[in-house]
Amino acid sequence: MTPTLADSVRLTDDGVLILDRRNFPFSREWVLCRTSSEVVKAIEDMVTQSSGPYFAALYGMVLAAREAAGLRPHAAYAYMEQAGTRLIRARSTNNHLRKAVHAVLSSVSGSGESLVSAAVAGAKACDELYRSRSRTLGTAAAALLPSEGGVLTHCWADLYLVELVDAAQRSGKRLRFFCTETRPYLQGARLTTETLAEMGVDTTLISDGMGAAVLQSGEVDALVTAADRVTMAGHVINKVGTLGLAVAAAAFNVPFYALVQAPDQDARTADDVPLEYRPGEDVLHTLGMRTASDKVRGLYPAFDVTPPRFVTSIVTDRGPFEPHRIAEYYAEGEPNQ
């Protein structure tokens, strides 16, 4: 069975349907975005997370093509460029949105129905390629894990996780997963654990403050996360909290594997990556309920940077690389988008 979150963004005649992850799994509601601007808003408002924004950006560009179809070719392309810029800014730390936008833009020309058809074909081709590369990456990551043991994750759902687990199950590995709850949106509690449970995996939820203790206990054989971006120097940028877990894993000799399809050639170091800050007000609430008094304020850096010395391997669709050797990923040339 394909886990629900692996198919959570769909293109329809009416627009783009996005599964609302803010209330998942307690309710399974779909948000219909009829315009590219509504897709931007959905990404900004965390309707979709993990790899969902990549697919939302792909099909948001199709909506932009529909909106621009009546313009002359030059104006239509300029309109799509502007829509793409807004989509990229909706989640600036993760460069997959930029890749999605540029891939669709590179596939279009002209105007009218030919513009829309080209955008649809480009988006669907990128959709299929992303899934294929995730499958290859998941297989490479599963090969690093023991035949039986514990895996700690942080804020991770969707294709990388699905493909890793699927590859591990095909090879007969029996893995137990420990998942952090991932405040303040509780993506780990609501998304990661549900995905694993749907796949029939032994899953245990822990609070964010328990990670170091679980690593110290000896129950965990590997810390495995996705990465929103990896620099050419081997820095791993991921959901805030990853850094603390990586440091603890290093202290207790537990390997840390970070999964990303490819490092970002435009980011030489972490200084080249914009780190998103979300409203501090979010930290003062959990699932819509205020959990702190009005006498305090919140701070919410959404991502942190794990230096290369705390990363064992960066696992890509071309296999694992030690952080200081990640630039060798491009020895085979540029991959497809």
XYZ file of C-alpha atoms in Angstrom:
337
model
C 0.000 0.000 0.000
C 1.281 3.460 -0.923
C 1.375 5.624 2.225
C -1.066 8.527 2.127
C 1.539 11.277 2.237
C 3.390 9.901 -0.782
C 0.485 11.028 -2.978
C -0.620 14.262 -1.354
C -0.467 16.768 -4.235
C -2.601 16.275 -7.325
C -3.221 18.287 -10.481
C -6.881 18.465 -11.543
C -8.880 20.368 -14.133
C -9.959 22.762 -11.379
C -6.523 23.417 -9.860
C -4.093 21.725 -7.486
C -5.397 19.538 -4.667
C -3.158 19.479 -1.605
C -3.711 17.213 1.384
C -3.847 19.455 4.466
C -1.072 18.192 6.746
C -1.855 20.645 9.529
C -4.675 18.419 10.807
C -3.421 15.074 9.531
C -3.996 12.276 10.538
C -6.970 13.338 12.683
C -8.726 14.593 9.576
C -7.885 14.016 5.933
C -9.010 17.102 4.085
C -7.879 18.440 0.730
C -7.287 22.097 -0.052
C -8.106 23.122 -3.623
C -5.780 25.818 -4.972
C -7.276 27.328 -8.118
C -4.406 29.740 -8.824
C -0.634 29.775 -8.543
C -0.965 32.442 -5.832
C -3.146 30.107 -3.788
C -0.464 27.418 -4.087
C 2.092 29.916 -2.742
C -0.199 30.673 0.189
C -0.715 26.971 0.904
C 3.053 26.391 1.031
C 3.577 29.433 3.271
C 0.781 28.328 5.605
C 2.281 24.818 6.011
C -0.645 23.089 4.330
C 2.022 20.892 2.744
C 5.438 19.947 4.151
C 8.420 17.621 3.571
C 8.566 16.870 -0.174
C 5.007 18.122 -0.673
C 6.112 21.692 -1.538
C 8.222 20.341 -4.419
C 5.189 18.783 -6.074
C 3.055 21.802 -5.189
C 5.610 24.051 -6.917
C 5.613 21.837 -10.022
C 1.867 21.965 -10.393
C 1.652 25.577 -9.228
C 3.691 26.356 -12.332
C 1.089 24.527 -14.415
C -1.558 26.812 -12.939
C 0.659 29.781 -13.826
C 0.775 28.502 -17.412
C -3.019 28.256 -17.468
C -3.230 31.816 -16.169
C -0.774 33.070 -18.799
C -2.152 31.113 -21.735
C -3.928 34.135 -23.229
C -0.814 36.309 -23.286
C 1.739 36.672 -26.057
C 4.690 34.255 -25.730
C 7.152 36.722 -24.191
C 4.590 38.063 -21.715
C 3.409 34.550 -20.862
C 6.942 33.441 -20.015
C 7.516 36.578 -17.931
C 4.296 35.883 -16.023
C 5.431 32.344 -15.286
C 8.833 33.595 -14.125
C 7.132 35.940 -11.659
C 4.894 33.152 -10.383
C 7.956 30.935 -10.019
C 9.768 33.559 -7.970
C 6.839 33.698 -5.553
C 6.773 29.905 -5.265
C 10.510 29.745 -4.506
C 10.208 32.404 -1.812
C 7.409 30.458 -0.121
C 9.985 27.991 1.274
C 13.379 29.507 0.560
C 15.614 27.193 2.614
C 14.706 24.120 0.571
C 16.125 24.453 -2.940
C 13.875 21.761 -4.408
C 11.269 24.440 -5.090
C 13.793 26.336 -7.195
C 14.578 23.155 -9.105
C 10.884 22.512 -9.716
C 10.263 26.028 -10.995
C 13.299 26.092 -13.269
C 12.546 22.635 -14.667
C 9.036 23.635 -15.733
C 10.243 26.987 -17.113
C 12.861 25.216 -19.212
C 10.191 23.015 -20.769
C 7.774 25.744 -21.926
C 7.531 28.114 -24.856
C 4.851 29.770 -26.920
C 1.405 30.532 -25.603
C -2.124 29.172 -25.460
C -2.743 25.454 -25.201
C 0.781 24.582 -26.312
C 2.163 26.497 -23.307
C -0.131 24.652 -20.917
C 0.537 21.261 -22.479
C 4.284 21.804 -22.271
C 4.008 22.857 -18.623
C 1.943 19.777 -17.764
C 4.384 17.475 -19.560
C 7.372 19.121 -17.863
C 5.788 18.940 -14.412
C 4.775 15.294 -14.766
C 8.213 14.319 -16.041
C 9.806 16.014 -13.006
C 7.298 14.319 -10.714
C 8.271 10.897 -12.049
C 11.995 11.688 -11.985
C 11.876 12.905 -8.376
C 10.165 9.675 -7.348
C 12.705 7.582 -9.250
C 15.660 9.412 -7.700
C 14.088 9.072 -4.254
C 13.784 5.333 -4.835
C 17.469 5.059 -5.719
C 18.420 7.185 -2.716
C 16.262 5.099 -0.379
C 17.881 1.902 -1.587
C 21.362 3.336 -0.996
C 20.412 4.474 2.510
C 18.821 1.147 3.457
C 22.053 -0.624 2.539
C 23.862 1.300 5.301
C 21.520 0.085 8.027
C 21.868 -3.155 10.015
C 19.723 -6.194 9.299
C 17.977 -5.576 12.601
C 18.128 -2.507 14.810
C 16.838 0.896 15.802
C 16.680 4.084 13.735
C 16.081 7.573 15.128
C 14.426 10.133 12.846
C 13.563 13.810 13.124
C 10.781 15.600 11.223
C 10.732 13.280 8.274
C 7.979 11.898 6.102
C 7.315 11.380 2.417
C 9.356 9.800 -0.284
C 12.847 9.463 1.197
C 11.425 7.721 4.248
C 8.980 5.616 2.265
C 11.626 4.447 -0.182
C 14.169 3.677 2.562
C 11.657 1.598 4.499
C 10.424 -0.117 1.358
C 13.987 -1.025 0.356
C 14.754 -2.281 3.863
C 11.629 -4.428 3.903
C 12.408 -5.892 0.473
C 15.855 -6.927 1.683
C 14.422 -8.567 4.794
C 15.694 -6.011 7.309
C 13.791 -5.575 10.540
C 14.096 -2.002 11.712
C 12.516 -0.232 14.659
C 11.963 3.503 14.391
C 12.065 6.149 17.088
C 10.517 9.430 15.962
C 10.802 12.827 17.596
C 7.518 14.688 17.934
C 9.002 17.791 16.230
C 7.540 20.865 17.860
C 5.776 23.171 17.261
C 3.858 21.594 14.354
C 4.384 18.035 15.579
C 5.261 16.768 12.111
C 7.057 13.789 13.604
C 4.128 12.822 15.803
C 1.520 13.320 13.107
C 3.268 12.694 9.792
C 6.362 10.534 10.279
C 4.803 8.073 12.714
C 1.627 7.758 10.649
C 3.631 7.041 7.496
C 5.649 4.360 9.267
C 2.555 2.864 10.874
C 0.856 2.659 7.471
C 3.887 0.659 6.280
C 3.620 -1.768 9.206
C 6.821 -0.636 10.909
C 7.552 -0.902 14.644
C 7.307 2.786 15.608
C 7.912 4.609 18.902
C 7.256 8.313 19.442
C 9.504 10.335 21.758
C 9.428 13.993 22.740
C 12.047 16.322 21.291
C 13.940 16.445 24.572
C 14.440 12.677 24.717
C 16.707 12.248 21.682
C 20.053 12.305 23.493
C 18.826 9.872 26.149
C 17.594 7.412 23.531
C 20.903 7.675 21.676
C 22.754 7.046 24.940
C 20.581 4.010 25.730
C 22.104 1.867 22.996
C 18.725 1.224 21.368
C 19.584 3.301 18.293
C 21.947 2.075 15.585
C 21.625 5.095 13.292
C 20.280 8.633 13.204
C 18.695 9.164 9.782
C 17.081 12.354 8.527
C 16.295 14.020 5.256
C 17.994 17.323 4.424
C 16.345 20.426 3.067
C 19.686 21.386 1.577
C 23.300 20.187 1.630
C 26.163 22.539 0.800
C 29.216 21.733 -1.275
C 31.240 21.820 1.955
C 29.028 19.146 3.517
C 26.812 21.221 5.817
C 23.391 19.682 6.407
C 20.504 22.142 6.641
C 17.375 20.552 8.038
C 14.511 21.056 10.468
C 15.662 22.793 13.647
C 16.662 20.187 16.219
C 18.717 18.143 13.763
C 21.928 19.771 15.002
C 21.346 18.753 18.610
C 20.608 15.166 17.630
C 23.690 15.012 15.394
C 25.939 16.269 18.184
C 24.459 13.718 20.604
C 24.825 10.935 18.030
C 28.505 11.808 17.607
C 28.971 11.778 21.389
C 27.582 8.238 21.612
C 29.215 6.894 18.435
C 25.967 6.539 16.516
C 26.309 7.238 12.764
C 24.286 10.096 11.269
C 23.082 9.664 7.696
C 21.522 12.690 5.967
C 19.501 12.028 2.824
C 19.290 14.434 -0.116
C 19.088 13.774 -3.832
C 22.050 16.042 -4.584
C 24.105 18.777 -2.923
C 23.411 22.338 -4.033
C 26.164 23.682 -6.275
C 24.963 27.226 -5.610
C 25.617 26.844 -1.876
C 29.332 26.618 -1.193
C 28.825 26.885 2.564
C 25.935 27.374 4.969
C 26.377 31.143 4.609
C 24.899 30.795 1.130
C 21.632 29.304 2.409
C 18.775 31.517 3.632
C 17.462 30.112 6.906
C 13.750 30.595 7.349
C 12.361 32.020 10.557
C 8.689 31.459 11.178
C 6.485 33.494 13.543
C 7.540 33.126 17.177
C 3.864 32.986 18.031
C 3.848 29.415 16.675
C 6.085 28.272 19.539
C 3.534 29.479 22.056
C 0.867 27.108 20.708
C 0.466 23.388 20.054
C -2.208 22.224 17.617
C -4.066 25.496 18.038
C -3.967 25.558 21.847
C -1.837 28.118 23.641
C 0.758 26.425 25.851
C 2.521 29.502 27.270
C 1.223 32.616 28.993
C 0.907 35.993 27.339
C 3.829 37.207 29.456
C 6.407 35.566 27.135
C 7.365 35.702 23.494
C 8.472 32.912 21.184
C 11.391 32.426 18.806
C 11.166 29.986 15.902
C 14.199 29.371 13.694
C 12.679 26.732 11.407
C 16.016 25.199 10.349
C 19.492 24.657 11.730
C 22.898 23.854 10.248
C 24.804 20.697 11.158
C 28.552 21.097 10.460
C 30.198 18.338 8.403
C 32.151 16.967 11.388
C 28.912 15.673 12.905
C 27.724 13.939 9.713
C 28.821 10.379 8.929
C 27.534 10.191 5.349
C 25.388 12.209 3.004
C 23.310 9.716 1.044
C 22.373 10.802 -2.479
C 20.844 9.161 -5.525
C 24.436 8.436 -6.532
C 25.198 6.707 -3.261
C 26.735 7.814 0.049
C 29.527 10.363 0.338
C 31.529 11.460 3.338
C 30.768 15.164 3.886
C 34.237 16.369 2.844
C 33.867 14.427 -0.410
C 30.346 15.485 -1.328
C 31.600 17.566 -4.278
C 32.550 14.257 -5.922
C 28.823 13.773 -6.520
C 29.275 15.875 -9.657
C 32.224 13.881 -10.974
C 29.707 12.103 -13.214
C 28.367 15.441 -14.454
C 25.076 17.157 -13.827
C 22.124 14.910 -12.972
C 18.705 15.464 -14.466
C 16.541 17.889 -12.527
